[in-house]
Tab-separated table of C-alpha atoms in Angstrom:
chain	number	residue	atom	x	y	z
V	1	MET	CA	19.030	1.442	-13.575
V	2	SER	CA	16.302	3.528	-11.921
V	3	ALA	CA	15.116	2.672	-8.413
V	4	SER	CA	11.676	1.633	-9.699
V	5	LEU	CA	13.024	-0.651	-12.421
V	6	GLY	CA	15.553	-2.167	-10.010
V	7	TYR	CA	12.853	-2.936	-7.465
V	8	ASP	CA	10.536	-4.409	-10.094
V	9	LEU	CA	13.315	-6.664	-11.405
V	10	ILE	CA	13.967	-8.001	-7.903
V	11	VAL	CA	10.268	-8.732	-7.365
V	12	GLN	CA	10.025	-10.477	-10.755
V	13	GLN	CA	12.982	-12.680	-9.808
V	14	LEU	CA	11.457	-13.416	-6.418
V	15	ILE	CA	7.797	-14.018	-7.272
V	16	PRO	CA	6.688	-16.352	-10.078
V	17	GLY	CA	4.244	-14.646	-12.429
V	18	TYR	CA	4.827	-11.140	-11.070
V	19	ALA	CA	5.655	-9.720	-14.517
V	20	SER	CA	2.053	-10.219	-15.659
V	21	LEU	CA	0.378	-9.733	-12.287
V	22	ALA	CA	-0.262	-5.988	-12.646
V	23	ARG	CA	-1.763	-6.588	-16.091
V	24	LEU	CA	-4.065	-9.265	-14.718
V	25	ALA	CA	-5.120	-7.170	-11.726
V	26	VAL	CA	-6.008	-4.157	-13.872
V	27	ALA	CA	-7.798	-6.317	-16.447
V	28	LEU	CA	-9.960	-7.872	-13.722
V	29	LEU	CA	-10.905	-4.527	-12.260
V	30	SER	CA	-11.484	-2.896	-15.638
V	31	VAL	CA	-14.367	-5.274	-16.424
V	32	SER	CA	-15.947	-5.090	-12.958
V	33	PRO	CA	-19.479	-3.648	-12.723
V	34	LEU	CA	-18.445	-0.264	-11.292
V	35	ALA	CA	-14.840	0.285	-12.432
V	36	SER	CA	-15.821	-0.514	-16.022
V	37	ARG	CA	-17.623	2.844	-16.158
V	38	PRO	CA	-15.800	5.606	-18.093
V	39	GLY	CA	-13.748	7.815	-15.802
V	40	ALA	CA	-14.175	5.565	-12.777
V	41	ALA	CA	-12.251	6.496	-9.625
V	42	VAL	CA	-9.758	3.759	-8.707
V	43	LEU	CA	-7.474	3.469	-5.683
V	44	VAL	CA	-4.036	1.846	-5.738
V	45	ALA	CA	-3.345	1.097	-2.070
V	46	GLY	CA	0.363	0.635	-1.484
V	47	CYS	CA	1.410	1.773	-4.963
V	48	GLY	CA	5.091	0.939	-4.424
V	49	THR	CA	7.124	1.950	-7.458
V	50	GLY	CA	4.042	2.185	-9.681
V	51	ALA	CA	3.748	-1.122	-11.569
V	52	GLU	CA	-0.046	-1.159	-11.256
V	53	LEU	CA	-0.250	2.535	-12.172
V	54	VAL	CA	1.688	1.962	-15.410
V	55	GLU	CA	-0.632	-0.881	-16.368
V	56	ALA	CA	-3.747	1.064	-15.377
V	57	ARG	CA	-2.746	3.927	-17.652
V	58	ALA	CA	-2.077	1.475	-20.507
V	59	GLN	CA	-5.417	-0.319	-20.200
V	60	ARG	CA	-7.670	2.391	-18.802
V	61	PRO	CA	-6.330	5.891	-19.475
V	62	ASP	CA	-9.763	7.260	-18.510
V	63	TRP	CA	-9.542	6.122	-14.881
V	64	GLN	CA	-9.198	8.770	-12.173
V	65	LEU	CA	-6.345	7.252	-10.195
V	66	THR	CA	-5.442	7.838	-6.565
V	67	ALA	CA	-2.138	6.320	-5.408
V	68	ILE	CA	-1.163	6.006	-1.777
V	69	ASP	CA	1.880	4.610	0.005
V	70	PRO	CA	3.213	5.258	3.518
V	71	SER	CA	6.794	5.232	2.181
V	72	ALA	CA	8.017	8.587	0.870
V	73	GLU	CA	10.772	6.776	-1.064
V	74	MET	CA	8.339	4.471	-2.849
V	75	LEU	CA	5.937	7.298	-3.584
V	76	ALA	CA	8.744	9.409	-5.056
V	77	ALA	CA	9.851	6.510	-7.272
V	78	ALA	CA	6.286	6.041	-8.536
V	79	GLN	CA	5.865	9.773	-9.193
V	80	GLN	CA	9.116	9.868	-11.150
V	81	ARG	CA	8.059	6.839	-13.154
V	82	MET	CA	4.668	8.315	-14.032
V	83	GLY	CA	6.058	11.752	-14.930
V	84	GLY	CA	3.445	14.488	-15.041
V	85	ASP	CA	0.478	12.121	-14.984
V	86	SER	CA	-2.600	13.587	-13.307
V	87	ILE	CA	-2.680	11.048	-10.477
V	88	ARG	CA	-3.743	12.062	-6.985
V	89	TRP	CA	-0.794	11.214	-4.720
V	90	HIS	CA	-0.961	10.721	-0.947
V	91	GLN	CA	1.765	9.634	1.447
V	92	SER	CA	-0.715	7.858	3.653
V	93	THR	CA	-2.191	4.586	4.783
V	94	VAL	CA	-5.647	3.637	3.597
V	95	GLU	CA	-6.874	3.869	7.187
V	96	ALA	CA	-5.867	7.555	7.341
V	97	LEU	CA	-7.163	8.423	3.867
V	98	GLN	CA	-10.796	8.726	4.988
V	99	ALA	CA	-12.204	8.189	1.506
V	100	ASP	CA	-15.635	6.843	2.373
V	101	GLY	CA	-17.375	5.452	-0.718
V	102	ARG	CA	-15.132	7.379	-3.091
V	103	PHE	CA	-13.817	4.582	-5.314
V	104	ALA	CA	-15.345	2.187	-7.819
V	105	GLY	CA	-12.446	-0.244	-7.404
V	106	ALA	CA	-9.104	-0.769	-5.709
V	107	LEU	CA	-5.859	-2.666	-6.120
V	108	SER	CA	-3.699	-3.895	-3.243
V	109	VAL	CA	-0.624	-5.948	-4.194
V	110	LEU	CA	1.807	-7.280	-1.557
V	111	VAL	CA	0.498	-5.062	1.258
V	112	LEU	CA	-1.671	-7.180	3.581
V	113	GLN	CA	1.175	-9.686	4.045
V	114	SER	CA	3.254	-7.077	5.874
V	115	LEU	CA	0.560	-6.367	8.495
V	116	ALA	CA	0.309	-8.374	11.696
V	117	ASP	CA	-2.918	-10.247	12.425
V	118	ASP	CA	-3.404	-8.301	15.649
V	119	GLY	CA	-6.201	-6.129	14.336
V	120	SER	CA	-3.988	-4.430	11.746
V	121	LYS	CA	-5.083	-6.670	8.883
V	122	LEU	CA	-8.748	-6.180	9.765
V	123	ALA	CA	-8.309	-2.412	10.066
V	124	PHE	CA	-6.658	-2.286	6.630
V	125	LEU	CA	-9.354	-4.393	4.962
V	126	THR	CA	-12.162	-2.489	6.697
V	127	ALA	CA	-10.710	0.821	5.498
V	128	LEU	CA	-10.481	-0.543	1.954
V	129	ALA	CA	-14.097	-1.715	2.039
V	130	ARG	CA	-15.200	1.636	3.442
V	131	SER	CA	-13.359	3.492	0.661
V	132	LEU	CA	-15.306	1.604	-2.021
V	133	GLU	CA	-18.793	2.235	-3.308
V	134	PRO	CA	-21.193	-0.581	-2.390
V	135	GLY	CA	-20.531	-3.255	-5.003
V	136	GLY	CA	-17.028	-1.942	-5.663
V	137	GLN	CA	-14.333	-4.570	-6.131
V	138	LEU	CA	-10.818	-5.084	-4.744
V	139	VAL	CA	-7.993	-7.128	-6.257
V	140	LEU	CA	-5.845	-8.394	-3.373
V	141	VAL	CA	-2.529	-10.220	-3.894
V	142	ASP	CA	-0.277	-11.486	-1.102
V	143	LEU	CA	1.934	-14.243	0.215
V	144	MET	CA	-0.328	-16.797	1.903
V	145	ALA	CA	0.388	-19.301	4.664
V	146	PRO	CA	0.941	-22.800	3.253
V	147	GLU	CA	-1.661	-25.489	3.624
V	148	ARG	CA	-0.607	-28.655	5.428
V	149	SER	CA	0.772	-30.995	2.802
V	150	PRO	CA	3.487	-33.659	2.664
V	151	LEU	CA	4.714	-31.895	-0.497
V	152	GLN	CA	5.174	-28.466	1.096
V	153	HIS	CA	8.932	-28.936	1.402
V	154	GLN	CA	9.087	-29.396	-2.375
V	155	VAL	CA	7.129	-26.178	-2.949
V	156	GLU	CA	9.572	-24.280	-0.726
V	157	ALA	CA	12.547	-25.822	-2.532
V	158	ALA	CA	10.988	-24.896	-5.876
V	159	TRP	CA	10.703	-21.262	-4.778
V	160	LEU	CA	14.446	-21.152	-4.098
V	161	ALA	CA	15.140	-22.902	-7.406
V	162	PHE	CA	12.955	-20.361	-9.223
V	163	GLN	CA	14.882	-17.487	-7.666
V	164	GLN	CA	18.219	-19.023	-8.638
V	165	ALA	CA	17.048	-19.710	-12.200
V	166	SER	CA	15.834	-16.100	-12.425
V	167	GLY	CA	19.281	-14.817	-11.483
V	168	LEU	CA	18.240	-13.291	-8.163
V	169	ASN	CA	21.346	-11.801	-6.581
V	170	ALA	CA	20.019	-8.816	-4.696
V	171	ASP	CA	21.358	-7.004	-1.668
V	172	PRO	CA	19.788	-8.619	1.434
V	173	GLN	CA	18.597	-5.169	2.521
V	174	ALA	CA	16.644	-4.811	-0.730
V	175	LEU	CA	15.026	-8.206	-0.174
V	176	GLU	CA	14.185	-7.694	3.487
V	177	PRO	CA	10.803	-5.919	3.002
V	178	LEU	CA	9.716	-8.719	0.663
V	179	THR	CA	10.953	-11.736	2.624
V	180	GLN	CA	11.310	-10.797	6.309
V	181	GLY	CA	8.810	-9.767	8.948
V	182	LEU	CA	5.818	-10.957	6.930
V	183	HIS	CA	2.572	-12.241	8.401
V	184	PRO	CA	0.929	-14.594	5.880
V	185	ILE	CA	-2.417	-16.145	6.736
V	186	GLY	CA	-4.413	-19.049	5.345
V	187	GLU	CA	-7.476	-18.797	3.134
V	188	ALA	CA	-9.887	-19.620	5.957
V	189	ARG	CA	-8.529	-16.763	8.058
V	190	LEU	CA	-8.546	-14.422	5.055
V	191	THR	CA	-12.199	-15.271	4.418
V	192	ALA	CA	-13.096	-14.506	8.027
V	193	LEU	CA	-11.263	-11.172	7.909
V	194	VAL	CA	-12.703	-9.968	4.598
V	195	ASN	CA	-16.219	-10.955	5.666
V	196	ALA	CA	-15.787	-9.012	8.914
V	197	ALA	CA	-14.464	-6.038	6.918
V	198	GLY	CA	-17.547	-5.920	4.697
V	199	PHE	CA	-16.526	-7.970	1.649
V	200	THR	CA	-18.047	-11.066	0.098
V	201	ASP	CA	-16.089	-14.338	0.102
V	202	PRO	CA	-12.794	-14.114	-1.813
V	203	ALA	CA	-12.594	-15.604	-5.311
V	204	ARG	CA	-9.098	-16.843	-6.171
V	205	ILE	CA	-7.802	-15.420	-9.444
V	206	PHE	CA	-4.061	-16.099	-9.215
V	207	GLN	CA	-1.703	-18.570	-7.581
V	208	ALA	CA	2.029	-19.121	-7.979
V	209	LEU	CA	3.606	-21.205	-5.221
V	210	GLY	CA	2.762	-19.311	-2.015
V	211	TYR	CA	1.509	-16.135	-3.694
V	212	GLU	CA	-2.221	-15.883	-4.277
V	213	GLY	CA	-4.563	-13.270	-5.664
V	214	PHE	CA	-8.232	-12.787	-4.839
V	215	LEU	CA	-11.135	-10.756	-6.158
V	216	LEU	CA	-13.366	-9.287	-3.448
V	217	GLN	CA	-16.545	-7.241	-3.643
V	218	ARG	CA	-17.899	-4.828	-1.062
V	219	ARG	CA	-21.301	-5.918	0.111
V	220	PRO	CA	-24.189	-3.557	-0.679
């Protein structure tokens, strides 16, 4: 099994709904006011092994895609998966990309959760907003902090049950980036951060246990 397919299988066994998440994210962006234009420039921030790139090519082969990831290993896996596709590849963070106003839309899946809320989350979101044209949209998906609820213990138990039912039996080292050292935040904090970064209020478009997806738009 290739590295990219192995990683994707682990994430599908870990996160409910992940198998269709890339399809949903691309579909949302493809009908947005700016990224719906033929040949629109779209950024995949934290492309990982390329799940969103595969779906983008299936739904919108006309898009001019730029894929970035700070991990050379992940970037190499995505490049291998996409073959000779004419994607612009950068081993970089979005903060270092310096792509002011270049993109009509962007996708960021399971990236913000790994950044500490010490200014790093705000810097990431601000750089994403800056990289978009005014009115450009971002699909953001991450693990979120749980709301206070007497049923939260059941939600956490259900997540473990889902993993077991999915046959998750991965090496702990493979799971570590997805389960350890994460910094989830609540929706109120997310709203404050995205507003400060230059986005409108987040609109929820996906939720599966603790994982939530939001559609954001850069303010004019």
